[in-house]
Short mmCIF file of C-alpha atoms in Angstrom, two decimals:
data_model
loop_
_atom_site.label_atom_id
_atom_site.label_comp_id
_atom_site.label_asym_id
_atom_site.label_seq_id
_atom_site.Cartn_x
_atom_site.Cartn_y
_atom_site.Cartn_z
CA MET A 1 -22.54 -44.02 21.94
CA LEU A 2 -23.83 -42.46 18.72
CA ARG A 3 -22.37 -45.16 16.52
CA ASP A 4 -23.73 -47.89 18.80
CA ALA A 5 -27.16 -46.35 18.20
CA GLY A 6 -26.66 -46.76 14.45
CA ILE A 7 -25.92 -43.11 13.77
CA SER A 8 -23.20 -42.07 11.32
CA VAL A 9 -20.85 -39.44 12.74
CA ARG A 10 -19.07 -36.62 10.93
CA THR A 11 -16.63 -34.14 12.42
CA GLY A 12 -15.92 -30.67 11.12
CA GLY A 13 -14.27 -27.98 13.18
CA ILE A 14 -14.73 -24.64 14.85
CA ALA A 15 -11.98 -22.08 14.44
CA HIS A 16 -11.46 -18.76 16.19
CA ASP A 17 -10.56 -15.50 14.49
CA GLY A 18 -9.18 -14.16 17.75
CA VAL A 19 -12.58 -13.16 19.08
CA ASP A 20 -15.53 -15.05 17.65
CA SER A 21 -16.16 -18.70 16.95
CA VAL A 22 -16.17 -19.29 13.20
CA ILE A 23 -17.72 -22.23 11.42
CA THR A 24 -15.08 -23.64 9.10
CA GLU A 25 -15.62 -24.87 5.56
CA SER A 26 -15.22 -28.46 6.71
CA MET A 27 -17.97 -27.90 9.26
CA HIS A 28 -20.23 -26.37 6.61
CA GLU A 29 -19.59 -29.45 4.47
CA ALA A 30 -20.52 -31.71 7.39
CA LEU A 31 -23.65 -29.73 8.28
CA GLY A 32 -24.88 -30.13 4.74
CA GLN A 33 -24.99 -33.89 5.27
CA CYS A 34 -26.17 -34.09 8.88
CA SER A 35 -29.48 -34.30 10.70
CA ALA A 36 -28.05 -33.37 14.10
CA TRP A 37 -25.25 -31.16 15.39
CA ILE A 38 -23.49 -31.48 18.73
CA MET A 39 -21.91 -28.07 19.31
CA GLY A 40 -20.02 -25.83 21.67
CA ILE A 41 -20.68 -22.09 21.31
CA PRO A 42 -20.68 -21.27 17.57
CA PRO A 43 -23.15 -18.64 16.36
CA VAL A 44 -26.35 -20.16 15.00
CA SER A 45 -28.49 -17.75 13.01
CA ALA A 46 -31.74 -18.08 11.12
CA ALA A 47 -29.76 -17.86 7.87
CA LEU A 48 -27.60 -20.83 8.86
CA LEU A 49 -30.63 -22.92 9.80
CA GLU A 50 -32.36 -22.06 6.53
CA ARG A 51 -29.20 -23.06 4.65
CA TYR A 52 -29.42 -26.56 6.15
CA PRO A 53 -33.07 -27.70 6.18
CA HIS A 54 -32.07 -31.28 7.05
CA LEU A 55 -30.36 -30.12 10.25
CA THR A 56 -33.24 -30.82 12.62
CA VAL A 57 -31.48 -31.32 15.98
CA LEU A 58 -29.08 -28.92 17.71
CA SER A 59 -27.49 -30.30 20.87
CA ARG A 60 -25.50 -27.76 22.84
CA ARG A 61 -22.75 -29.06 25.15
CA GLY A 62 -23.39 -26.64 27.99
CA VAL A 63 -26.24 -24.69 29.53
CA GLY A 64 -25.97 -21.34 27.74
CA TYR A 65 -27.58 -20.82 24.36
CA ASP A 66 -27.29 -17.06 23.92
CA THR A 67 -25.29 -17.59 20.69
CA ILE A 68 -28.30 -19.36 19.15
CA ASP A 69 -31.32 -17.71 17.57
CA VAL A 70 -33.88 -19.65 19.61
CA ALA A 71 -36.83 -17.93 17.93
CA ALA A 72 -35.56 -19.12 14.55
CA VAL A 73 -35.08 -22.64 15.91
CA LYS A 74 -38.74 -22.70 16.96
CA GLN A 75 -40.03 -21.00 13.81
CA LEU A 76 -38.15 -23.39 11.54
CA GLY A 77 -39.29 -26.46 13.45
CA ARG A 78 -36.00 -27.67 14.86
CA VAL A 79 -35.05 -29.21 18.23
CA LEU A 80 -32.60 -27.48 20.57
CA THR A 81 -31.22 -29.13 23.69
CA ILE A 82 -28.67 -28.25 26.37
CA THR A 83 -26.80 -30.30 28.97
CA PRO A 84 -27.78 -28.98 32.41
CA GLY A 85 -25.82 -30.37 35.32
CA SER A 86 -22.89 -31.52 33.24
CA ASN A 87 -20.33 -28.87 34.13
CA GLU A 88 -21.86 -27.07 37.08
CA SER A 89 -19.43 -28.57 39.59
CA THR A 90 -16.53 -27.64 37.32
CA VAL A 91 -17.61 -23.99 37.10
CA ALA A 92 -18.21 -23.81 40.85
CA ASP A 93 -14.68 -25.12 41.44
CA GLN A 94 -13.32 -22.47 39.07
CA ALA A 95 -15.16 -19.67 40.85
CA VAL A 96 -13.74 -20.61 44.24
CA GLY A 97 -10.32 -21.18 42.72
CA LEU A 98 -10.29 -17.69 41.25
CA MET A 99 -11.30 -16.19 44.59
CA LEU A 100 -8.34 -17.87 46.27
CA ALA A 101 -5.90 -17.19 43.46
CA VAL A 102 -6.60 -13.46 43.35
CA ALA A 103 -6.84 -13.05 47.13
CA ARG A 104 -3.54 -14.85 47.78
CA ARG A 105 -1.87 -13.23 44.75
CA LEU A 106 -0.76 -16.60 43.40
CA PHE A 107 -0.08 -15.51 39.84
CA GLU A 108 1.81 -12.42 40.98
CA SER A 109 4.01 -14.61 43.17
CA HIS A 110 4.57 -17.05 40.33
CA ARG A 111 5.64 -14.29 37.94
CA ARG A 112 7.96 -12.77 40.57
CA MET A 113 9.67 -16.12 41.06
CA GLN A 114 10.01 -16.53 37.29
CA ALA A 115 11.73 -13.14 37.18
CA GLY A 116 14.03 -14.05 40.04
CA GLU A 117 12.58 -11.42 42.33
CA THR A 118 12.69 -11.88 46.09
CA GLY A 119 10.34 -10.81 48.84
CA VAL A 120 6.95 -11.99 50.01
CA LEU A 121 3.66 -10.70 48.62
CA VAL A 122 1.01 -10.34 51.30
CA GLY A 123 -2.47 -11.37 50.26
CA THR A 124 -5.78 -11.67 52.06
CA GLU A 125 -7.81 -14.59 53.36
CA LEU A 126 -11.07 -15.90 52.00
CA SER A 127 -11.87 -17.42 55.40
CA GLY A 128 -14.27 -15.44 57.51
CA LYS A 129 -15.14 -12.94 54.79
CA THR A 130 -18.48 -11.96 53.26
CA VAL A 131 -19.13 -13.41 49.80
CA GLY A 132 -21.89 -12.04 47.58
CA LEU A 133 -23.37 -14.33 44.94
CA VAL A 134 -25.10 -12.53 42.08
CA GLY A 135 -27.57 -15.17 40.97
CA LEU A 136 -28.72 -18.17 43.00
CA GLY A 137 -29.05 -20.88 40.38
CA ARG A 138 -27.50 -24.34 40.44
CA ILE A 139 -23.90 -23.16 40.02
CA ALA A 140 -24.24 -20.46 42.68
CA ARG A 141 -25.65 -22.98 45.13
CA LEU A 142 -22.68 -25.26 44.48
CA VAL A 143 -20.32 -22.31 45.07
CA ALA A 144 -22.12 -21.69 48.37
CA ARG A 145 -21.70 -25.34 49.36
CA ARG A 146 -17.96 -25.19 48.67
CA LEU A 147 -17.57 -21.98 50.64
CA ARG A 148 -19.14 -23.30 53.82
CA GLY A 149 -15.80 -24.76 54.88
CA PHE A 150 -14.30 -21.26 54.74
CA ASP A 151 -16.69 -20.01 57.44
CA VAL A 152 -17.86 -17.13 55.27
CA ARG A 153 -21.03 -15.10 55.43
CA LEU A 154 -22.97 -15.74 52.24
CA LEU A 155 -25.20 -13.13 50.59
CA ALA A 156 -27.13 -13.56 47.36
CA TYR A 157 -29.01 -11.32 44.97
CA ASP A 158 -31.54 -13.02 42.73
CA PRO A 159 -34.93 -11.41 42.05
CA TYR A 160 -36.39 -14.83 41.20
CA ALA A 161 -35.05 -16.80 44.18
CA GLU A 162 -37.38 -17.84 46.97
CA GLN A 163 -36.52 -17.62 50.66
CA SER A 164 -36.78 -21.40 51.00
CA ALA A 165 -34.06 -21.89 48.36
CA ALA A 166 -31.88 -19.29 50.07
CA ARG A 167 -32.26 -20.96 53.47
CA GLU A 168 -31.40 -24.34 51.96
CA ALA A 169 -28.26 -22.85 50.38
CA GLY A 170 -27.29 -21.12 53.62
CA VAL A 171 -27.37 -17.63 52.10
CA GLU A 172 -29.09 -14.35 52.96
CA LEU A 173 -31.06 -12.76 50.13
CA LYS A 174 -30.20 -9.08 49.79
CA PRO A 175 -30.92 -6.25 47.34
CA LEU A 176 -28.04 -5.79 44.93
CA PRO A 177 -26.82 -2.44 46.38
CA GLN A 178 -26.57 -3.95 49.86
CA LEU A 179 -24.80 -7.07 48.59
CA LEU A 180 -22.25 -4.96 46.71
CA ALA A 181 -21.64 -2.70 49.70
CA GLU A 182 -21.13 -5.52 52.21
CA SER A 183 -19.25 -8.17 50.19
CA ASP A 184 -15.51 -8.77 50.25
CA PHE A 185 -15.83 -11.14 47.30
CA ILE A 186 -18.49 -10.81 44.58
CA SER A 187 -19.08 -13.80 42.32
CA LEU A 188 -21.26 -13.57 39.22
CA GLN A 189 -23.37 -16.62 38.44
CA THR A 190 -26.38 -15.04 36.77
CA LEU A 191 -27.85 -15.33 33.30
CA LEU A 192 -27.16 -12.77 30.61
CA ASN A 193 -30.22 -10.88 29.42
CA ASP A 194 -31.29 -7.29 28.81
CA SER A 195 -31.58 -6.58 32.53
CA THR A 196 -28.18 -8.04 33.45
CA HIS A 197 -26.12 -6.70 30.53
CA HIS A 198 -23.32 -4.60 32.08
CA LEU A 199 -24.79 -5.21 35.51
CA ILE A 200 -21.31 -4.43 36.80
CA ASN A 201 -20.60 -0.88 35.64
CA ASP A 202 -19.24 2.41 36.95
CA LEU A 203 -22.24 2.91 39.22
CA THR A 204 -22.36 -0.57 40.72
CA ILE A 205 -18.58 -0.70 41.11
CA SER A 206 -18.73 2.55 43.06
CA ALA A 207 -20.97 0.76 45.57
CA MET A 208 -18.35 -1.92 46.25
CA LYS A 209 -15.62 -1.92 48.86
CA SER A 210 -12.27 -0.69 47.55
CA ASP A 211 -10.68 -3.95 48.77
CA ALA A 212 -13.33 -6.19 47.18
CA ILE A 213 -12.50 -8.88 44.64
CA LEU A 214 -14.78 -9.52 41.64
CA VAL A 215 -15.07 -12.98 40.07
CA ASN A 216 -16.95 -13.67 36.83
CA THR A 217 -17.46 -17.24 35.61
CA ALA A 218 -20.81 -16.57 33.89
CA ARG A 219 -20.88 -14.30 30.82
CA GLY A 220 -18.46 -11.57 29.82
CA GLU A 221 -21.18 -9.07 28.98
CA LEU A 222 -22.34 -8.98 32.59
CA VAL A 223 -19.38 -6.67 33.22
CA ASP A 224 -18.48 -3.38 31.57
CA ASP A 225 -14.81 -4.33 31.13
CA ALA A 226 -13.75 -0.73 30.51
CA ALA A 227 -15.37 0.35 33.79
CA LEU A 228 -13.70 -2.57 35.59
CA LEU A 229 -10.33 -1.67 34.11
CA GLY A 230 -10.68 1.93 35.23
CA ALA A 231 -11.66 0.90 38.75
CA LEU A 232 -8.74 -1.51 39.09
CA LYS A 233 -6.24 1.05 37.81
CA ALA A 234 -7.63 3.66 40.22
CA GLY A 235 -7.44 1.32 43.20
CA LYS A 236 -11.21 1.19 43.62
CA LEU A 237 -11.15 -2.64 43.62
CA ALA A 238 -8.53 -5.03 44.96
CA GLY A 239 -8.60 -7.46 42.06
CA ALA A 240 -10.58 -9.57 39.62
CA GLY A 241 -10.74 -13.19 38.51
CA LEU A 242 -12.30 -13.44 35.06
CA ASP A 243 -13.08 -16.62 33.16
CA VAL A 244 -15.14 -14.62 30.65
CA LEU A 245 -14.61 -11.24 29.00
CA GLY A 246 -16.63 -8.85 26.88
CA SER A 247 -14.06 -9.16 24.09
CA GLU A 248 -15.21 -12.75 23.45
CA ARG A 249 -18.11 -11.25 21.50
CA ASN A 250 -16.92 -7.72 20.86
CA SER A 251 -13.55 -7.28 19.17
CA SER A 252 -13.57 -3.55 19.91
CA LEU A 253 -12.73 -4.50 23.51
CA ASP A 254 -9.49 -6.29 22.59
CA GLY A 255 -7.43 -3.36 23.86
CA VAL A 256 -9.30 -3.35 27.18
CA THR A 257 -8.67 -7.07 27.55
CA ARG A 258 -4.95 -6.62 26.91
CA GLU A 259 -4.81 -3.94 29.60
CA LEU A 260 -6.68 -6.16 32.06
CA LEU A 261 -4.27 -9.01 31.37
CA ALA A 262 -1.34 -6.72 32.09
CA LEU A 263 -2.57 -5.81 35.58
CA PRO A 264 -0.89 -7.73 38.40
CA ASN A 265 -4.12 -8.10 40.38
CA VAL A 266 -6.14 -9.69 37.56
CA ILE A 267 -6.24 -13.37 36.64
CA CYS A 268 -7.96 -14.28 33.37
CA THR A 269 -8.72 -17.73 32.01
CA GLN A 270 -9.98 -18.60 28.53
CA HIS A 271 -13.64 -19.40 29.30
CA THR A 272 -12.45 -22.72 30.69
CA GLY A 273 -14.67 -22.76 33.76
CA GLY A 274 -16.65 -25.74 32.48
CA SER A 275 -13.76 -27.53 30.84
CA SER A 276 -12.64 -30.27 33.17
CA ARG A 277 -12.17 -33.78 31.82
CA GLU A 278 -15.06 -34.95 33.96
CA GLY A 279 -17.37 -32.08 33.05
CA LEU A 280 -16.73 -32.43 29.34
CA ALA A 281 -17.32 -36.18 29.52
CA ARG A 282 -20.69 -35.61 31.21
CA ALA A 283 -21.66 -32.92 28.70
CA ASN A 284 -20.64 -35.04 25.71
CA SER A 285 -22.57 -38.03 27.02
CA LEU A 286 -25.74 -36.07 27.71
CA ALA A 287 -25.55 -34.24 24.37
CA ALA A 288 -25.26 -37.58 22.59
CA GLN A 289 -28.22 -38.99 24.54
CA CYS A 290 -30.32 -36.00 23.47
CA VAL A 291 -29.41 -36.49 19.82
CA ILE A 292 -30.19 -40.22 19.92
CA ALA A 293 -33.57 -39.62 21.57
CA ALA A 294 -34.52 -36.83 19.15
CA LEU A 295 -33.52 -38.73 16.01
CA GLN A 296 -35.27 -41.89 17.19
CA GLY A 297 -38.44 -40.02 18.16
CA LYS A 298 -38.07 -40.83 21.84
CA PRO A 299 -38.62 -38.49 24.79
CA ILE A 300 -35.76 -36.12 25.56
CA PRO A 301 -35.07 -35.38 29.24
CA ALA A 302 -37.30 -32.40 30.00
CA SER A 303 -34.49 -30.49 31.70
CA CYS A 304 -32.50 -30.58 28.44
CA VAL A 305 -35.14 -29.19 26.09
CA VAL A 306 -35.03 -25.55 25.01
CA ALA A 307 -37.21 -26.03 21.92
CA ASP A 308 -38.80 -29.18 20.56
CA ALA A 309 -40.57 -28.98 17.21
CA ARG A 310 -42.23 -32.35 17.79
CA LYS A 311 -44.42 -30.88 20.52
CA PRO A 312 -47.46 -28.67 19.88
#
C-alpha cells in the first residue's frame, strides 16, 4: 500500500532487553532517513524526536500511546496517529478466553497431563455468574456482547460512561467498591492514567470475593502485581488471567512476575491480546493509510489523530 502510493519503505527492528522495547541501531539508521514511522510500542521521547527532525509522522499500530511523549510530539510539530478499531475484537476475544481458561483450569489440566498425572481438576462455570467490567469503552462493550450468550449479569464501573451507553451494552453501572464486591469475574478494560495506576491493590483486592477471578488485558500498571501475588498465595482470589504485567515497564518486578507464572491458578500471555492475524492486518492497513494521508497533505481519519501539527 505504501509503495503503491509512491513511498519508499525502510525496515529496522525493535529488540527487547527482557523488559523494555529497545530501538536497535538498524532502526536508528532507518529513522535518520525517514519522514514517517509505523511503530508498535517503542519508547518515543522528546530527545528521540529532536534527534530526527525529518521524522514528521508517527503512526502507532494500536490504540495506546502511553509510551510516547505526546506533549513533545505537539511541541515539535509532528503528527501522531493511532489505529482505533483495528484490534478491539481480538482483545475482547482474549479477555473472554482468559476468563474461561482460568475458571476451567485449562492450563493446570494441560500441565498435569504432560506430567502423566491422573485425576480430574474441578473448575467453575462462567455461565450465570456476575462479571464486572472496569471501563466501558469499545473493548469492554465488545466483551459484554460476547458474554451475553453466557447468561451473565454484567456490571461496569466507568466514571465517564453515560447511562444510555450502559443500557445499550446491557450492563449496570456501579461504583467500583460495589462492582468488586459483587463480581465473580473482574475484567480490566480501562485506560492507564494517574487515577487508574495500581487501581487493583491491597485495598481493592480486599473488597473482592475470595473466589473471584481477575482478568487484565489493558495495561500492566493498572494492577499492583505484588499485591495480586500476595492475594493469590493467601487464597484471597481464585485466579488471574493476565495479558499484561507491571514488569513490562519495570524490571524490578521481574521476580514478582516469575512467582506469578509459577502459580497454578494464573495464566499469563505476552501482551498478545491484540495480536491476531486479522487484527494485525487491520492495524497495519490503517496505520499505512494514516501515513499516506499525512505525507500527502490529505485529511487523516479524525478517530486516528492524537496530534496533528498541520492544524492550528
